[in-house]
PDB file of C-alpha atoms in Angstrom:
ATOM      1  CA  UNK A   1      -2.779 -34.837 -44.644  1.00 47.00           C
ATOM      2  CA  UNK A   2      -5.343 -32.789 -42.730  1.00 49.00           C
ATOM      3  CA  UNK A   3      -7.835 -30.702 -44.619  1.00 50.00           C
ATOM      4  CA  UNK A   4      -8.132 -26.999 -43.951  1.00 50.00           C
ATOM      5  CA  UNK A   5     -11.393 -25.707 -42.591  1.00 50.00           C
ATOM      6  CA  UNK A   6     -13.827 -25.054 -45.419  1.00 52.00           C
ATOM      7  CA  UNK A   7     -15.389 -21.579 -45.710  1.00 62.00           C
ATOM      8  CA  UNK A   8     -18.884 -22.792 -44.634  1.00 62.00           C
ATOM      9  CA  UNK A   9     -17.389 -24.539 -41.590  1.00 55.00           C
ATOM     10  CA  UNK A  10     -15.351 -21.447 -40.740  1.00 56.00           C
ATOM     11  CA  UNK A  11     -18.477 -19.303 -40.956  1.00 58.00           C
ATOM     12  CA  UNK A  12     -20.273 -21.770 -38.693  1.00 51.00           C
ATOM     13  CA  UNK A  13     -17.485 -21.602 -36.088  1.00 53.00           C
ATOM     14  CA  UNK A  14     -17.412 -17.805 -36.316  1.00 72.00           C
ATOM     15  CA  UNK A  15     -21.190 -17.617 -35.920  1.00 76.00           C
ATOM     16  CA  UNK A  16     -21.105 -19.880 -32.861  1.00 75.00           C
ATOM     17  CA  UNK A  17     -18.332 -17.787 -31.307  1.00 75.00           C
ATOM     18  CA  UNK A  18     -20.278 -14.570 -31.901  1.00 81.00           C
ATOM     19  CA  UNK A  19     -23.412 -16.113 -30.402  1.00 83.00           C
ATOM     20  CA  UNK A  20     -21.455 -17.274 -27.356  1.00 81.00           C
ATOM     21  CA  UNK A  21     -19.947 -13.799 -26.934  1.00 83.00           C
ATOM     22  CA  UNK A  22     -23.369 -12.144 -27.261  1.00 87.00           C
ATOM     23  CA  UNK A  23     -24.841 -14.453 -24.630  1.00 86.00           C
ATOM     24  CA  UNK A  24     -21.877 -13.697 -22.355  1.00 84.00           C
ATOM     25  CA  UNK A  25     -22.437  -9.959 -22.672  1.00 89.00           C
ATOM     26  CA  UNK A  26     -26.168 -10.406 -21.991  1.00 92.00           C
ATOM     27  CA  UNK A  27     -25.234 -12.411 -18.883  1.00 90.00           C
ATOM     28  CA  UNK A  28     -23.001  -9.543 -17.751  1.00 90.00           C
ATOM     29  CA  UNK A  29     -25.777  -7.010 -18.293  1.00 94.00           C
ATOM     30  CA  UNK A  30     -28.071  -9.199 -16.172  1.00 95.00           C
ATOM     31  CA  UNK A  31     -25.363  -9.404 -13.478  1.00 93.00           C
ATOM     32  CA  UNK A  32     -24.968  -5.607 -13.480  1.00 95.00           C
ATOM     33  CA  UNK A  33     -28.709  -5.104 -13.106  1.00 96.00           C
ATOM     34  CA  UNK A  34     -28.937  -7.574 -10.219  1.00 96.00           C
ATOM     35  CA  UNK A  35     -25.841  -6.159  -8.479  1.00 95.00           C
ATOM     36  CA  UNK A  36     -27.204  -2.604  -8.754  1.00 96.00           C
ATOM     37  CA  UNK A  37     -30.579  -3.658  -7.335  1.00 97.00           C
ATOM     38  CA  UNK A  38     -28.733  -5.479  -4.541  1.00 95.00           C
ATOM     39  CA  UNK A  39     -26.861  -2.261  -3.712  1.00 96.00           C
ATOM     40  CA  UNK A  40     -30.100  -0.296  -3.645  1.00 96.00           C
ATOM     41  CA  UNK A  41     -31.617  -2.985  -1.401  1.00 95.00           C
ATOM     42  CA  UNK A  42     -28.724  -2.705   1.062  1.00 95.00           C
ATOM     43  CA  UNK A  43     -29.268   1.046   1.385  1.00 95.00           C
ATOM     44  CA  UNK A  44     -33.040   0.588   1.668  1.00 95.00           C
ATOM     45  CA  UNK A  45     -32.533  -1.930   4.488  1.00 93.00           C
ATOM     46  CA  UNK A  46     -30.559   0.706   6.404  1.00 92.00           C
ATOM     47  CA  UNK A  47     -33.374   3.195   5.887  1.00 92.00           C
ATOM     48  CA  UNK A  48     -35.905   0.621   7.082  1.00 92.00           C
ATOM     49  CA  UNK A  49     -33.897  -0.521  10.127  1.00 92.00           C
ATOM     50  CA  UNK A  50     -31.304   2.202  10.966  1.00 89.00           C
ATOM     51  CA  UNK A  51     -29.891   0.350  13.984  1.00 87.00           C
ATOM     52  CA  UNK A  52     -29.036  -2.766  11.987  1.00 90.00           C
ATOM     53  CA  UNK A  53     -25.292  -3.235  11.334  1.00 89.00           C
ATOM     54  CA  UNK A  54     -24.507  -3.031   7.625  1.00 89.00           C
ATOM     55  CA  UNK A  55     -22.550  -6.277   7.866  1.00 92.00           C
ATOM     56  CA  UNK A  56     -25.778  -8.098   8.723  1.00 93.00           C
ATOM     57  CA  UNK A  57     -26.821  -7.520   5.112  1.00 92.00           C
ATOM     58  CA  UNK A  58     -23.562  -9.054   3.877  1.00 93.00           C
ATOM     59  CA  UNK A  59     -23.962 -11.927   6.360  1.00 95.00           C
ATOM     60  CA  UNK A  60     -27.437 -12.811   5.079  1.00 93.00           C
ATOM     61  CA  UNK A  61     -26.185 -12.508   1.513  1.00 91.00           C
ATOM     62  CA  UNK A  62     -23.451 -15.031   2.292  1.00 93.00           C
ATOM     63  CA  UNK A  63     -25.986 -17.418   3.879  1.00 93.00           C
ATOM     64  CA  UNK A  64     -28.129 -17.211   0.728  1.00 89.00           C
ATOM     65  CA  UNK A  65     -25.067 -17.726  -1.477  1.00 88.00           C
ATOM     66  CA  UNK A  66     -24.014 -20.740   0.578  1.00 90.00           C
ATOM     67  CA  UNK A  67     -27.497 -22.262   0.376  1.00 90.00           C
ATOM     68  CA  UNK A  68     -27.517 -21.847  -3.407  1.00 86.00           C
ATOM     69  CA  UNK A  69     -24.206 -23.739  -3.557  1.00 88.00           C
ATOM     70  CA  UNK A  70     -24.744 -26.463  -0.959  1.00 90.00           C
ATOM     71  CA  UNK A  71     -28.338 -27.549  -1.596  1.00 89.00           C
ATOM     72  CA  UNK A  72     -27.755 -28.630  -5.242  1.00 86.00           C
ATOM     73  CA  UNK A  73     -24.448 -30.243  -4.207  1.00 85.00           C
ATOM     74  CA  UNK A  74     -26.196 -32.253  -1.495  1.00 85.00           C
ATOM     75  CA  UNK A  75     -28.948 -33.288  -3.898  1.00 83.00           C
ATOM     76  CA  UNK A  76     -26.381 -34.480  -6.432  1.00 81.00           C
ATOM     77  CA  UNK A  77     -24.060 -35.973  -3.792  1.00 78.00           C
ATOM     78  CA  UNK A  78     -21.266 -33.688  -4.970  1.00 81.00           C
ATOM     79  CA  UNK A  79     -20.541 -31.852  -1.736  1.00 81.00           C
ATOM     80  CA  UNK A  80     -16.856 -32.888  -1.601  1.00 83.00           C
ATOM     81  CA  UNK A  81     -16.359 -31.464  -5.108  1.00 80.00           C
ATOM     82  CA  UNK A  82     -16.826 -27.977  -3.656  1.00 86.00           C
ATOM     83  CA  UNK A  83     -13.610 -28.376  -1.641  1.00 85.00           C
ATOM     84  CA  UNK A  84     -11.341 -28.348  -4.711  1.00 81.00           C
ATOM     85  CA  UNK A  85      -7.616 -28.632  -4.067  1.00 77.00           C
ATOM     86  CA  UNK A  86      -7.649 -26.274  -1.057  1.00 76.00           C
ATOM     87  CA  UNK A  87      -4.659 -24.265  -2.272  1.00 80.00           C
ATOM     88  CA  UNK A  88      -3.759 -21.112  -0.256  1.00 83.00           C
ATOM     89  CA  UNK A  89      -4.751 -18.766  -3.091  1.00 81.00           C
ATOM     90  CA  UNK A  90      -8.344 -19.994  -2.752  1.00 84.00           C
ATOM     91  CA  UNK A  91      -8.377 -18.963   0.902  1.00 90.00           C
ATOM     92  CA  UNK A  92      -6.666 -15.657   0.124  1.00 89.00           C
ATOM     93  CA  UNK A  93      -9.149 -14.943  -2.655  1.00 87.00           C
ATOM     94  CA  UNK A  94     -11.960 -15.712  -0.212  1.00 89.00           C
ATOM     95  CA  UNK A  95     -10.437 -13.545   2.512  1.00 93.00           C
ATOM     96  CA  UNK A  96      -9.914 -10.510   0.271  1.00 93.00           C
ATOM     97  CA  UNK A  97     -13.277 -10.931  -1.471  1.00 90.00           C
ATOM     98  CA  UNK A  98     -15.227 -11.330   1.773  1.00 93.00           C
ATOM     99  CA  UNK A  99     -13.493  -8.313   3.331  1.00 95.00           C
ATOM    100  CA  UNK A 100     -14.340  -6.283   0.230  1.00 94.00           C
ATOM    101  CA  UNK A 101     -17.987  -7.328   0.478  1.00 93.00           C
ATOM    102  CA  UNK A 102     -18.243  -6.224   4.118  1.00 95.00           C
ATOM    103  CA  UNK A 103     -16.583  -2.883   3.396  1.00 96.00           C
ATOM    104  CA  UNK A 104     -18.720  -2.353   0.303  1.00 95.00           C
ATOM    105  CA  UNK A 105     -21.989  -2.880   2.197  1.00 95.00           C
ATOM    106  CA  UNK A 106     -20.736  -0.617   4.998  1.00 95.00           C
ATOM    107  CA  UNK A 107     -19.927   2.156   2.526  1.00 95.00           C
ATOM    108  CA  UNK A 108     -23.371   1.855   0.910  1.00 95.00           C
ATOM    109  CA  UNK A 109     -24.972   2.337   4.318  1.00 92.00           C
ATOM    110  CA  UNK A 110     -22.936   5.529   4.861  1.00 92.00           C
ATOM    111  CA  UNK A 111     -23.015   7.288   1.474  1.00 92.00           C
ATOM    112  CA  UNK A 112     -25.628   5.451  -0.597  1.00 93.00           C
ATOM    113  CA  UNK A 113     -25.421   3.065  -3.559  1.00 94.00           C
ATOM    114  CA  UNK A 114     -24.255   5.528  -6.229  1.00 92.00           C
ATOM    115  CA  UNK A 115     -20.947   7.086  -5.219  1.00 92.00           C
ATOM    116  CA  UNK A 116     -19.957   4.055  -3.126  1.00 95.00           C
ATOM    117  CA  UNK A 117     -20.287   1.721  -6.112  1.00 94.00           C
ATOM    118  CA  UNK A 118     -18.227   4.010  -8.359  1.00 94.00           C
ATOM    119  CA  UNK A 119     -15.447   4.023  -5.763  1.00 95.00           C
ATOM    120  CA  UNK A 120     -15.660   0.254  -5.310  1.00 94.00           C
ATOM    121  CA  UNK A 121     -15.455  -0.160  -9.094  1.00 92.00           C
ATOM    122  CA  UNK A 122     -11.919   1.226  -8.835  1.00 90.00           C
ATOM    123  CA  UNK A 123     -10.970  -2.440  -8.348  1.00 89.00           C
ATOM    124  CA  UNK A 124     -10.219  -2.684 -12.072  1.00 87.00           C
ATOM    125  CA  UNK A 125      -7.848   0.272 -11.806  1.00 90.00           C
ATOM    126  CA  UNK A 126      -6.125  -1.297  -8.799  1.00 91.00           C
ATOM    127  CA  UNK A 127      -5.722  -4.539 -10.778  1.00 86.00           C
ATOM    128  CA  UNK A 128      -3.908  -2.623 -13.524  1.00 87.00           C
ATOM    129  CA  UNK A 129      -1.808  -0.797 -10.913  1.00 90.00           C
ATOM    130  CA  UNK A 130      -0.764  -3.948  -9.023  1.00 87.00           C
ATOM    131  CA  UNK A 131      -0.392  -6.412 -11.917  1.00 83.00           C
ATOM    132  CA  UNK A 132       3.241  -5.451 -12.676  1.00 84.00           C
ATOM    133  CA  UNK A 133       4.185  -6.220  -9.065  1.00 83.00           C
ATOM    134  CA  UNK A 134       2.057  -9.320  -8.354  1.00 75.00           C
ATOM    135  CA  UNK A 135       1.695 -10.927 -11.797  1.00 70.00           C
ATOM    136  CA  UNK A 136       4.849  -9.597 -13.520  1.00 74.00           C
ATOM    137  CA  UNK A 137       2.703  -8.050 -16.288  1.00 78.00           C
ATOM    138  CA  UNK A 138       4.110  -4.899 -17.854  1.00 85.00           C
ATOM    139  CA  UNK A 139       1.942  -1.796 -18.286  1.00 86.00           C
ATOM    140  CA  UNK A 140       2.221   0.426 -21.338  1.00 88.00           C
ATOM    141  CA  UNK A 141       2.404   4.218 -21.065  1.00 91.00           C
ATOM    142  CA  UNK A 142      -1.264   4.400 -22.114  1.00 92.00           C
ATOM    143  CA  UNK A 143      -2.228   2.122 -19.210  1.00 91.00           C
ATOM    144  CA  UNK A 144      -0.329   4.267 -16.701  1.00 93.00           C
ATOM    145  CA  UNK A 145      -2.000   7.416 -18.047  1.00 94.00           C
ATOM    146  CA  UNK A 146      -5.423   5.743 -17.749  1.00 93.00           C
ATOM    147  CA  UNK A 147      -4.631   4.753 -14.149  1.00 93.00           C
ATOM    148  CA  UNK A 148      -3.739   8.372 -13.336  1.00 95.00           C
ATOM    149  CA  UNK A 149      -6.939   9.570 -15.031  1.00 95.00           C
ATOM    150  CA  UNK A 150      -9.105   7.113 -13.097  1.00 94.00           C
ATOM    151  CA  UNK A 151      -7.553   8.040  -9.761  1.00 94.00           C
ATOM    152  CA  UNK A 152      -8.098  11.705 -10.593  1.00 94.00           C
ATOM    153  CA  UNK A 153     -11.797  10.806 -10.719  1.00 94.00           C
ATOM    154  CA  UNK A 154     -11.494   9.033  -7.374  1.00 94.00           C
ATOM    155  CA  UNK A 155     -10.008  12.193  -5.870  1.00 92.00           C
ATOM    156  CA  UNK A 156     -12.922  14.282  -7.136  1.00 92.00           C
ATOM    157  CA  UNK A 157     -15.400  11.945  -5.451  1.00 91.00           C
ATOM    158  CA  UNK A 158     -13.847  12.422  -2.005  1.00 90.00           C
ATOM    159  CA  UNK A 159     -15.548  14.916   0.316  1.00 79.00           C
ATOM    160  CA  UNK A 160     -12.964  16.103   2.859  1.00 78.00           C
ATOM    161  CA  UNK A 161     -15.403  18.498   4.559  1.00 78.00           C
ATOM    162  CA  UNK A 162     -17.775  15.837   5.911  1.00 72.00           C
ATOM    163  CA  UNK A 163     -16.199  13.191   8.151  1.00 68.00           C
ATOM    164  CA  UNK A 164     -19.167  10.840   7.661  1.00 70.00           C
ATOM    165  CA  UNK A 165     -18.890  11.029   3.876  1.00 84.00           C
ATOM    166  CA  UNK A 166     -15.110  10.683   4.067  1.00 89.00           C
ATOM    167  CA  UNK A 167     -15.427   7.510   6.147  1.00 91.00           C
ATOM    168  CA  UNK A 168     -17.880   5.974   3.674  1.00 91.00           C
ATOM    169  CA  UNK A 169     -15.757   6.971   0.682  1.00 93.00           C
ATOM    170  CA  UNK A 170     -12.562   5.621   2.236  1.00 94.00           C
ATOM    171  CA  UNK A 171     -14.348   2.374   3.060  1.00 95.00           C
ATOM    172  CA  UNK A 172     -15.598   2.064  -0.529  1.00 95.00           C
ATOM    173  CA  UNK A 173     -12.098   2.668  -1.908  1.00 95.00           C
ATOM    174  CA  UNK A 174     -10.753   0.035   0.499  1.00 96.00           C
ATOM    175  CA  UNK A 175     -13.374  -2.376  -0.871  1.00 95.00           C
ATOM    176  CA  UNK A 176     -12.079  -1.648  -4.380  1.00 93.00           C
ATOM    177  CA  UNK A 177      -8.486  -2.416  -3.354  1.00 94.00           C
ATOM    178  CA  UNK A 178      -9.463  -5.661  -1.616  1.00 94.00           C
ATOM    179  CA  UNK A 179     -11.574  -6.717  -4.625  1.00 89.00           C
ATOM    180  CA  UNK A 180      -8.545  -6.169  -6.833  1.00 88.00           C
ATOM    181  CA  UNK A 181      -6.409  -8.349  -4.553  1.00 89.00           C
ATOM    182  CA  UNK A 182      -9.127 -11.023  -4.708  1.00 85.00           C
ATOM    183  CA  UNK A 183      -9.045 -10.958  -8.536  1.00 80.00           C
ATOM    184  CA  UNK A 184      -5.241 -11.163  -8.544  1.00 80.00           C
ATOM    185  CA  UNK A 185      -5.298 -14.144  -6.165  1.00 78.00           C
ATOM    186  CA  UNK A 186      -7.789 -15.801  -8.500  1.00 71.00           C
ATOM    187  CA  UNK A 187      -5.416 -15.207 -11.417  1.00 64.00           C
ATOM    188  CA  UNK A 188      -2.548 -16.764  -9.450  1.00 60.00           C
ATOM    189  CA  UNK A 189      -4.725 -19.773  -8.570  1.00 56.00           C
ATOM    190  CA  UNK A 190      -5.038 -20.651 -12.239  1.00 52.00           C
ATOM    191  CA  UNK A 191      -7.913 -22.705 -13.615  1.00 59.00           C
ATOM    192  CA  UNK A 192      -7.489 -25.858 -11.533  1.00 67.00           C
ATOM    193  CA  UNK A 193     -10.663 -25.157  -9.528  1.00 72.00           C
ATOM    194  CA  UNK A 194     -14.181 -24.536 -10.898  1.00 77.00           C
ATOM    195  CA  UNK A 195     -16.104 -21.342 -10.190  1.00 75.00           C
ATOM    196  CA  UNK A 196     -18.307 -23.088  -7.610  1.00 81.00           C
ATOM    197  CA  UNK A 197     -15.224 -23.983  -5.551  1.00 84.00           C
ATOM    198  CA  UNK A 198     -13.934 -20.395  -5.682  1.00 82.00           C
ATOM    199  CA  UNK A 199     -17.310 -19.071  -4.504  1.00 84.00           C
ATOM    200  CA  UNK A 200     -17.490 -21.760  -1.803  1.00 88.00           C
ATOM    201  CA  UNK A 201     -14.166 -20.631  -0.283  1.00 90.00           C
ATOM    202  CA  UNK A 202     -15.348 -17.032  -0.541  1.00 89.00           C
ATOM    203  CA  UNK A 203     -18.385 -18.003   1.557  1.00 92.00           C
ATOM    204  CA  UNK A 204     -16.281 -19.914   4.107  1.00 93.00           C
ATOM    205  CA  UNK A 205     -13.891 -16.989   4.556  1.00 94.00           C
ATOM    206  CA  UNK A 206     -16.863 -14.623   4.844  1.00 94.00           C
ATOM    207  CA  UNK A 207     -18.442 -16.730   7.599  1.00 95.00           C
ATOM    208  CA  UNK A 208     -15.183 -16.600   9.583  1.00 95.00           C
ATOM    209  CA  UNK A 209     -14.863 -12.822   9.170  1.00 96.00           C
ATOM    210  CA  UNK A 210     -18.494 -12.208  10.115  1.00 96.00           C
ATOM    211  CA  UNK A 211     -18.135 -14.428  13.187  1.00 95.00           C
ATOM    212  CA  UNK A 212     -15.105 -12.372  14.258  1.00 96.00           C
ATOM    213  CA  UNK A 213     -17.004  -9.116  13.705  1.00 95.00           C
ATOM    214  CA  UNK A 214     -20.066 -10.240  15.646  1.00 94.00           C
ATOM    215  CA  UNK A 215     -17.871 -11.499  18.499  1.00 94.00           C
ATOM    216  CA  UNK A 216     -16.163  -8.117  18.741  1.00 94.00           C
ATOM    217  CA  UNK A 217     -19.102  -5.765  18.143  1.00 92.00           C
ATOM    218  CA  UNK A 218     -22.233  -7.743  18.979  1.00 89.00           C
ATOM    219  CA  UNK A 219     -24.957  -9.442  16.980  1.00 88.00           C
ATOM    220  CA  UNK A 220     -28.486  -8.365  16.137  1.00 89.00           C
ATOM    221  CA  UNK A 221     -31.000  -9.891  13.737  1.00 89.00           C
ATOM    222  CA  UNK A 222     -33.296  -7.659  11.627  1.00 91.00           C
ATOM    223  CA  UNK A 223     -36.083  -6.168  13.733  1.00 87.00           C
ATOM    224  CA  UNK A 224     -39.088  -6.721  11.453  1.00 89.00           C
ATOM    225  CA  UNK A 225     -40.439  -9.177   8.858  1.00 92.00           C
ATOM    226  CA  UNK A 226     -40.118  -6.425   6.224  1.00 93.00           C
ATOM    227  CA  UNK A 227     -36.433  -6.008   7.027  1.00 92.00           C
ATOM    228  CA  UNK A 228     -35.932  -9.773   6.930  1.00 93.00           C
ATOM    229  CA  UNK A 229     -37.661 -10.020   3.567  1.00 93.00           C
ATOM    230  CA  UNK A 230     -35.635  -7.176   2.069  1.00 94.00           C
ATOM    231  CA  UNK A 231     -32.316  -8.671   3.197  1.00 93.00           C
ATOM    232  CA  UNK A 232     -33.238 -12.107   1.857  1.00 93.00           C
ATOM    233  CA  UNK A 233     -34.042 -10.460  -1.485  1.00 94.00           C
ATOM    234  CA  UNK A 234     -30.630  -8.741  -1.288  1.00 94.00           C
ATOM    235  CA  UNK A 235     -29.000 -12.145  -0.721  1.00 91.00           C
ATOM    236  CA  UNK A 236     -30.824 -13.749  -3.640  1.00 92.00           C
ATOM    237  CA  UNK A 237     -30.009 -10.823  -5.938  1.00 94.00           C
ATOM    238  CA  UNK A 238     -26.327 -11.141  -5.022  1.00 89.00           C
ATOM    239  CA  UNK A 239     -26.343 -14.895  -5.621  1.00 86.00           C
ATOM    240  CA  UNK A 240     -28.050 -14.485  -8.985  1.00 89.00           C
ATOM    241  CA  UNK A 241     -25.632 -11.741  -9.994  1.00 90.00           C
ATOM    242  CA  UNK A 242     -22.673 -13.951  -9.054  1.00 82.00           C
ATOM    243  CA  UNK A 243     -24.085 -16.735 -11.240  1.00 82.00           C
ATOM    244  CA  UNK A 244     -24.473 -14.479 -14.303  1.00 87.00           C
ATOM    245  CA  UNK A 245     -21.081 -12.868 -13.692  1.00 84.00           C
ATOM    246  CA  UNK A 246     -19.389 -16.281 -13.716  1.00 77.00           C
ATOM    247  CA  UNK A 247     -21.191 -17.309 -16.917  1.00 80.00           C
ATOM    248  CA  UNK A 248     -20.241 -14.015 -18.574  1.00 84.00           C
ATOM    249  CA  UNK A 249     -16.513 -14.500 -17.957  1.00 75.00           C
ATOM    250  CA  UNK A 250     -16.792 -18.074 -19.237  1.00 70.00           C
ATOM    251  CA  UNK A 251     -18.450 -16.977 -22.502  1.00 76.00           C
ATOM    252  CA  UNK A 252     -17.071 -13.601 -23.573  1.00 77.00           C
ATOM    253  CA  UNK A 253     -13.628 -11.944 -23.662  1.00 78.00           C
ATOM    254  CA  UNK A 254     -12.598 -10.628 -20.253  1.00 72.00           C
ATOM    255  CA  UNK A 255     -11.914  -7.109 -21.603  1.00 74.00           C
ATOM    256  CA  UNK A 256     -15.460  -6.774 -22.927  1.00 81.00           C
ATOM    257  CA  UNK A 257     -17.015  -8.259 -19.800  1.00 82.00           C
ATOM    258  CA  UNK A 258     -15.092  -6.026 -17.403  1.00 82.00           C
ATOM    259  CA  UNK A 259     -15.991  -2.950 -19.452  1.00 86.00           C
ATOM    260  CA  UNK A 260     -19.684  -3.810 -19.453  1.00 89.00           C
ATOM    261  CA  UNK A 261     -19.340  -4.296 -15.683  1.00 89.00           C
ATOM    262  CA  UNK A 262     -19.205  -0.509 -15.270  1.00 92.00           C
ATOM    263  CA  UNK A 263     -22.935  -0.556 -15.963  1.00 94.00           C
ATOM    264  CA  UNK A 264     -23.335  -1.525 -12.269  1.00 95.00           C
ATOM    265  CA  UNK A 265     -22.215   1.836 -10.812  1.00 95.00           C
ATOM    266  CA  UNK A 266     -24.188   3.719 -13.469  1.00 95.00           C
ATOM    267  CA  UNK A 267     -27.369   1.851 -12.548  1.00 96.00           C
ATOM    268  CA  UNK A 268     -26.620   2.153  -8.822  1.00 96.00           C
ATOM    269  CA  UNK A 269     -26.239   5.911  -9.215  1.00 94.00           C
ATOM    270  CA  UNK A 270     -29.565   5.985 -11.085  1.00 95.00           C
ATOM    271  CA  UNK A 271     -31.401   4.013  -8.370  1.00 95.00           C
ATOM    272  CA  UNK A 272     -29.936   6.343  -5.739  1.00 94.00           C
ATOM    273  CA  UNK A 273     -31.334   9.352  -7.568  1.00 93.00           C
ATOM    274  CA  UNK A 274     -34.719   7.780  -8.390  1.00 94.00           C
ATOM    275  CA  UNK A 275     -35.524   6.000  -5.128  1.00 93.00           C
ATOM    276  CA  UNK A 276     -33.563   7.940  -2.499  1.00 93.00           C
ATOM    277  CA  UNK A 277     -33.218  11.420  -4.085  1.00 91.00           C
ATOM    278  CA  UNK A 278     -29.417  11.253  -3.831  1.00 91.00           C
ATOM    279  CA  UNK A 279     -28.156  13.696  -6.453  1.00 89.00           C
ATOM    280  CA  UNK A 280     -24.337  13.926  -6.583  1.00 87.00           C
ATOM    281  CA  UNK A 281     -22.632  17.297  -6.869  1.00 88.00           C
ATOM    282  CA  UNK A 282     -21.189  18.388 -10.204  1.00 90.00           C
ATOM    283  CA  UNK A 283     -17.672  17.627  -8.911  1.00 91.00           C
ATOM    284  CA  UNK A 284     -18.696  14.127  -7.836  1.00 90.00           C
ATOM    285  CA  UNK A 285     -20.373  13.528 -11.206  1.00 93.00           C
ATOM    286  CA  UNK A 286     -17.191  14.584 -13.011  1.00 94.00           C
ATOM    287  CA  UNK A 287     -15.218  12.158 -10.851  1.00 93.00           C
ATOM    288  CA  UNK A 288     -17.678   9.365 -11.667  1.00 93.00           C
ATOM    289  CA  UNK A 289     -17.368  10.113 -15.391  1.00 94.00           C
ATOM    290  CA  UNK A 290     -13.545   9.927 -15.208  1.00 94.00           C
ATOM    291  CA  UNK A 291     -13.665   6.591 -13.365  1.00 94.00           C
ATOM    292  CA  UNK A 292     -16.173   5.281 -15.911  1.00 93.00           C
ATOM    293  CA  UNK A 293     -14.231   6.514 -18.945  1.00 93.00           C
ATOM    294  CA  UNK A 294     -10.783   5.277 -17.940  1.00 93.00           C
ATOM    295  CA  UNK A 295     -12.138   2.129 -16.259  1.00 91.00           C
ATOM    296  CA  UNK A 296     -13.839   1.083 -19.504  1.00 91.00           C
ATOM    297  CA  UNK A 297     -10.727   1.867 -21.567  1.00 90.00           C
ATOM    298  CA  UNK A 298      -8.189   0.106 -19.326  1.00 88.00           C
ATOM    299  CA  UNK A 299      -8.871  -3.522 -20.362  1.00 83.00           C
ATOM    300  CA  UNK A 300      -8.379  -2.596 -24.048  1.00 84.00           C
ATOM    301  CA  UNK A 301      -5.090  -0.779 -23.425  1.00 82.00           C
ATOM    302  CA  UNK A 302      -3.249  -3.714 -21.859  1.00 68.00           C
TER     303      UNK A 302
END
């Protein structure tokens, strides 16, 4: 006959779980900080080298990400482990995620790190919108109302008077949709592949997409050592953020982690105001608040 868990043992398990959750949330905060600094770095690189295609920043980020994956694997003779089972959902996740990255960096170059990141963060709202159709998960009335509220905020962020702003905002929203599709493909892939394999396929798909872009529109390296250095920092910040993001989802409940993730657009908006004097209009700020409010609530309403 098995013995029930004694109160001291139960307290020990509960304490360990709380510590693990706290560390996961701290990891997510670190990821948000690094992602927001990466976004600010992308915009700064465009200021420093205006003729540089925005996708060059995403290309160098992918190269840094790939180096962070491959070098330890080579040292440990575990390179084949990165290949995983090669299922189609891995490639689809990589394709959608890489496309979202390219669109996200392009939108930052056009409208700055603040508003673009709030629009890209609509990915969580798109996940809730598409889950009933792609994952057969039912939404409650509260979830549907939160989706409507979040998209009301998206509408307030759009500037239909300026074609340049409208292009950047549409691109950012497209990045949010593609990010959502990447998350849904990851959910359909299950847990048969480790995080390193998922990121590896993301990098492979990104290399293919960047090669296609450069073939169609031309290729140009950064023009100065300062620009090179800034983009390498952007790549390292993105790789570090990806590492902490993965650890966060492994340690803490997904609802808490995804809610804390909205710290990224808040910080990005702050860096835009502090470093680049980009102050959103009152209408845009209201839209950002609605996206933040309903985006944070959504994971707890499901």
